[in-house]
PDB file of C-alpha atoms in Angstrom:
ATOM      1  CA  MET A  17       0.030  -0.035  -0.124  1.00 68.00           C
ATOM      2  CA  ILE A  18       2.864   2.338   0.932  1.00 72.00           C
ATOM      3  CA  ASP A  19       4.290   1.710  -2.814  1.00 77.00           C
ATOM      4  CA  ARG A  20       1.167   2.702  -4.214  1.00 83.00           C
ATOM      5  CA  LEU A  21       0.587   5.812  -2.044  1.00 85.00           C
ATOM      6  CA  THR A  22       4.269   6.801  -2.886  1.00 86.00           C
ATOM      7  CA  GLY A  23       3.661   6.179  -6.554  1.00 89.00           C
ATOM      8  CA  VAL A  24       0.619   8.245  -6.822  1.00 91.00           C
ATOM      9  CA  THR A  25       2.247  11.096  -4.907  1.00 93.00           C
ATOM     10  CA  VAL A  26       5.009  11.203  -7.471  1.00 93.00           C
ATOM     11  CA  ILE A  27       2.880  11.140 -10.113  1.00 95.00           C
ATOM     12  CA  LEU A  28       0.821  14.191  -8.824  1.00 95.00           C
ATOM     13  CA  PHE A  29       4.306  16.136  -7.914  1.00 94.00           C
ATOM     14  CA  GLY A  30       5.306  15.405 -11.419  1.00 94.00           C
ATOM     15  CA  ALA A  31       2.113  16.757 -12.972  1.00 95.00           C
ATOM     16  CA  ALA A  32       2.416  19.748 -10.612  1.00 94.00           C
ATOM     17  CA  LEU A  33       5.910  20.247 -12.097  1.00 93.00           C
ATOM     18  CA  LEU A  34       4.522  19.815 -15.711  1.00 92.00           C
ATOM     19  CA  PHE A  35       1.493  21.798 -15.679  1.00 93.00           C
ATOM     20  CA  LEU A  36       1.750  24.427 -12.900  1.00 91.00           C
ATOM     21  CA  ILE A  37       5.253  25.117 -11.431  1.00 90.00           C
ATOM     22  CA  THR A  38       7.459  24.768 -14.736  1.00 88.00           C
ATOM     23  CA  PRO A  39       5.132  27.152 -16.930  1.00 89.00           C
ATOM     24  CA  TYR A  40       5.081  29.485 -14.015  1.00 87.00           C
ATOM     25  CA  ALA A  41       8.748  29.437 -12.995  1.00 84.00           C
ATOM     26  CA  THR A  42      10.532  29.321 -16.484  1.00 83.00           C
ATOM     27  CA  GLU A  43      10.725  32.325 -19.131  1.00 79.00           C
ATOM     28  CA  THR A  44       9.796  31.882 -22.579  1.00 78.00           C
ATOM     29  CA  VAL A  45      12.320  32.385 -25.335  1.00 76.00           C
ATOM     30  CA  GLY A  46      12.212  32.463 -29.223  1.00 73.00           C
ATOM     31  CA  TYR A  47      15.677  31.208 -29.813  1.00 70.00           C
ATOM     32  CA  GLY A  48      18.067  28.414 -29.312  1.00 69.00           C
ATOM     33  CA  TRP A  49      17.274  24.639 -29.982  1.00 73.00           C
ATOM     34  CA  LEU A  50      17.172  23.985 -25.880  1.00 76.00           C
ATOM     35  CA  ARG A  51      14.303  25.940 -24.444  1.00 80.00           C
ATOM     36  CA  PRO A  52      14.305  26.793 -20.654  1.00 83.00           C
ATOM     37  CA  ASN A  53      11.572  24.337 -19.874  1.00 83.00           C
ATOM     38  CA  THR A  54      13.024  21.368 -21.956  1.00 86.00           C
ATOM     39  CA  VAL A  55      14.863  19.618 -19.130  1.00 88.00           C
ATOM     40  CA  PRO A  56      12.109  20.405 -16.299  1.00 91.00           C
ATOM     41  CA  ASN A  57       9.555  19.007 -18.685  1.00 92.00           C
ATOM     42  CA  VAL A  58      11.479  15.881 -19.360  1.00 94.00           C
ATOM     43  CA  MET A  59      12.336  15.307 -15.709  1.00 94.00           C
ATOM     44  CA  ALA A  60       8.446  16.003 -14.704  1.00 94.00           C
ATOM     45  CA  VAL A  61       7.574  13.214 -17.404  1.00 95.00           C
ATOM     46  CA  ILE A  62      10.230  10.769 -16.128  1.00 96.00           C
ATOM     47  CA  MET A  63       8.791  11.301 -12.479  1.00 95.00           C
ATOM     48  CA  MET A  64       5.262  10.467 -13.682  1.00 95.00           C
ATOM     49  CA  LEU A  65       6.447   7.560 -15.385  1.00 96.00           C
ATOM     50  CA  ALA A  66       8.491   6.198 -12.542  1.00 94.00           C
ATOM     51  CA  GLY A  67       5.452   6.888 -10.172  1.00 93.00           C
ATOM     52  CA  THR A  68       3.175   4.870 -12.509  1.00 93.00           C
ATOM     53  CA  THR A  69       5.569   2.045 -12.424  1.00 92.00           C
ATOM     54  CA  LEU A  70       5.791   2.250  -8.668  1.00 89.00           C
ATOM     55  CA  ALA A  71       2.074   2.415  -8.425  1.00 88.00           C
ATOM     56  CA  LEU A  72       1.394  -0.563 -10.698  1.00 88.00           C
ATOM     57  CA  ALA A  73       4.190  -2.859  -9.302  1.00 83.00           C
ATOM     58  CA  THR A  74       3.308  -5.765  -7.222  1.00 70.00           C
ATOM     59  CA  PRO A  75       3.298  -4.916  -3.531  1.00 72.00           C
ATOM     60  CA  GLN A  76       6.109  -6.001  -1.386  1.00 72.00           C
ATOM     61  CA  ASP A  77       6.198  -6.395   2.572  1.00 74.00           C
ATOM     62  CA  GLN A  78       6.876  -2.828   3.923  1.00 70.00           C
ATOM     63  CA  TYR A  79       8.643  -2.096   7.150  1.00 77.00           C
ATOM     64  CA  VAL A  80       9.382   1.352   8.527  1.00 78.00           C
ATOM     65  CA  ASP A  81      12.882   2.070   9.458  1.00 83.00           C
ATOM     66  CA  PHE A  82      12.638   5.082  11.888  1.00 90.00           C
ATOM     67  CA  ALA A  83      16.492   5.573  12.238  1.00 91.00           C
ATOM     68  CA  LYS A  84      16.663   5.895   8.284  1.00 90.00           C
ATOM     69  CA  MET A  85      13.597   8.395   8.458  1.00 90.00           C
ATOM     70  CA  ALA A  86      15.019  10.207  11.113  1.00 93.00           C
ATOM     71  CA  ARG A  87      18.378  10.534   9.048  1.00 92.00           C
ATOM     72  CA  ALA A  88      16.614  11.691   5.766  1.00 92.00           C
ATOM     73  CA  ALA A  89      14.553  14.327   8.015  1.00 94.00           C
ATOM     74  CA  GLY A  90      17.757  15.566   9.435  1.00 93.00           C
ATOM     75  CA  PHE A  91      19.434  16.124   5.811  1.00 94.00           C
ATOM     76  CA  LEU A  92      16.128  17.816   4.751  1.00 94.00           C
ATOM     77  CA  LEU A  93      16.199  20.108   7.706  1.00 96.00           C
ATOM     78  CA  VAL A  94      19.825  21.071   6.937  1.00 95.00           C
ATOM     79  CA  ILE A  95      19.000  21.716   3.343  1.00 95.00           C
ATOM     80  CA  ALA A  96      15.667  23.796   4.203  1.00 96.00           C
ATOM     81  CA  LEU A  97      18.105  25.801   6.533  1.00 95.00           C
ATOM     82  CA  GLY A  98      20.738  26.222   4.176  1.00 94.00           C
ATOM     83  CA  LEU A  99      18.150  27.419   1.388  1.00 93.00           C
ATOM     84  CA  TRP A 100      16.692  29.740   3.884  1.00 94.00           C
ATOM     85  CA  ALA A 101      20.474  31.216   4.673  1.00 94.00           C
ATOM     86  CA  MET A 102      20.883  31.695   1.050  1.00 91.00           C
ATOM     87  CA  VAL A 103      17.803  34.007   0.583  1.00 90.00           C
ATOM     88  CA  HIS A 104      18.990  36.015   3.472  1.00 92.00           C
ATOM     89  CA  TRP A 105      22.450  36.062   2.996  1.00 92.00           C
ATOM     90  CA  HIS A 106      24.260  35.443  -0.304  1.00 88.00           C
ATOM     91  CA  TYR A 107      24.732  32.058  -2.074  1.00 88.00           C
ATOM     92  CA  ARG A 108      28.755  32.545  -2.014  1.00 88.00           C
ATOM     93  CA  PHE A 109      28.589  32.958   1.773  1.00 91.00           C
ATOM     94  CA  VAL A 110      26.233  30.194   2.719  1.00 93.00           C
ATOM     95  CA  ALA A 111      26.735  27.469  -0.090  1.00 93.00           C
ATOM     96  CA  PRO A 112      30.685  26.537   1.217  1.00 94.00           C
ATOM     97  CA  GLY A 113      29.304  25.939   4.507  1.00 94.00           C
ATOM     98  CA  LEU A 114      26.451  23.979   3.553  1.00 95.00           C
ATOM     99  CA  ALA A 115      28.220  21.784   1.082  1.00 95.00           C
ATOM    100  CA  LEU A 116      30.924  21.015   3.828  1.00 95.00           C
ATOM    101  CA  VAL A 117      28.235  20.153   6.453  1.00 95.00           C
ATOM    102  CA  LEU A 118      26.250  17.863   4.025  1.00 94.00           C
ATOM    103  CA  MET A 119      29.536  16.181   3.113  1.00 94.00           C
ATOM    104  CA  LEU A 120      30.442  15.662   6.688  1.00 94.00           C
ATOM    105  CA  LEU A 121      26.973  14.157   7.152  1.00 92.00           C
ATOM    106  CA  VAL A 122      27.176  11.678   4.435  1.00 92.00           C
ATOM    107  CA  GLY A 123      30.548  10.582   6.029  1.00 92.00           C
ATOM    108  CA  GLU A 124      33.140  12.061   3.630  1.00 91.00           C
ATOM    109  CA  ARG A 125      36.390  12.689   5.578  1.00 93.00           C
ATOM    110  CA  ARG A 126      39.139  13.040   2.830  1.00 93.00           C
ATOM    111  CA  TRP A 127      40.403  16.496   2.697  1.00 93.00           C
ATOM    112  CA  PRO A 128      40.770  16.953  -0.882  1.00 93.00           C
ATOM    113  CA  TRP A 129      37.143  16.085  -1.679  1.00 95.00           C
ATOM    114  CA  LEU A 130      36.077  18.218   1.312  1.00 94.00           C
ATOM    115  CA  LEU A 131      38.186  21.279  -0.192  1.00 94.00           C
ATOM    116  CA  VAL A 132      36.837  20.730  -3.740  1.00 94.00           C
ATOM    117  CA  GLY A 133      33.175  19.886  -2.649  1.00 94.00           C
ATOM    118  CA  ALA A 134      33.242  22.896   0.008  1.00 93.00           C
ATOM    119  CA  VAL A 135      35.239  25.752  -1.589  1.00 93.00           C
ATOM    120  CA  VAL A 136      36.107  24.984  -5.409  1.00 95.00           C
ATOM    121  CA  LEU A 137      32.586  23.896  -6.701  1.00 94.00           C
ATOM    122  CA  PRO A 138      30.419  26.462  -4.900  1.00 92.00           C
ATOM    123  CA  PHE A 139      32.793  29.187  -6.489  1.00 91.00           C
ATOM    124  CA  ALA A 140      32.972  27.770  -9.844  1.00 93.00           C
ATOM    125  CA  ILE A 141      29.017  27.564  -9.738  1.00 90.00           C
ATOM    126  CA  SER A 142      28.830  31.032  -8.764  1.00 89.00           C
ATOM    127  CA  PHE A 143      31.278  32.077 -11.358  1.00 89.00           C
ATOM    128  CA  LEU A 144      29.581  30.177 -14.162  1.00 88.00           C
ATOM    129  CA  ILE A 145      26.142  31.013 -13.210  1.00 84.00           C
ATOM    130  CA  GLU A 146      26.442  34.799 -12.639  1.00 83.00           C
ATOM    131  CA  ASN A 147      29.283  35.853 -14.714  1.00 83.00           C
ATOM    132  CA  VAL A 148      29.223  33.573 -17.598  1.00 82.00           C
ATOM    133  CA  LEU A 149      25.362  33.088 -17.918  1.00 79.00           C
ATOM    134  CA  GLY A 150      24.608  36.407 -16.467  1.00 77.00           C
ATOM    135  CA  ARG A 151      22.053  35.019 -14.141  1.00 77.00           C
ATOM    136  CA  PRO A 152      21.737  35.812 -10.299  1.00 76.00           C
ATOM    137  CA  LEU A 153      22.306  33.198  -7.671  1.00 73.00           C
ATOM    138  CA  LEU A 154      19.189  33.800  -5.266  1.00 68.00           C
TER     139      LEU A 154
END
């Protein structure tokens, strides 16, 4: 039963992305072969197909692992706090700390990877989005 409910939820979220969120959140342009709404629309269709597959699949025995649920809720809380902080302060000030915290939470302890993930990538993303593409990051 949980699989079917999860599948229906994914279908509804994919439909909301396709018909409500993406048309409202993307701009319309008359140039280029890849429109700004192409990738979100493809992902929404994939979500709806995957949700349909999950909803129609043969149900299996289900059990709830509360430890995994609590860990996932913790990740969600950290990400939500990070996004809230990005709105109030700039991406460049929040993203390195958020990336470092998330990498430490998943168990990464190698210093080169922590340096690349928490310093190099956020600043490279900031440079590419803001300077090369001319788009604001929050």
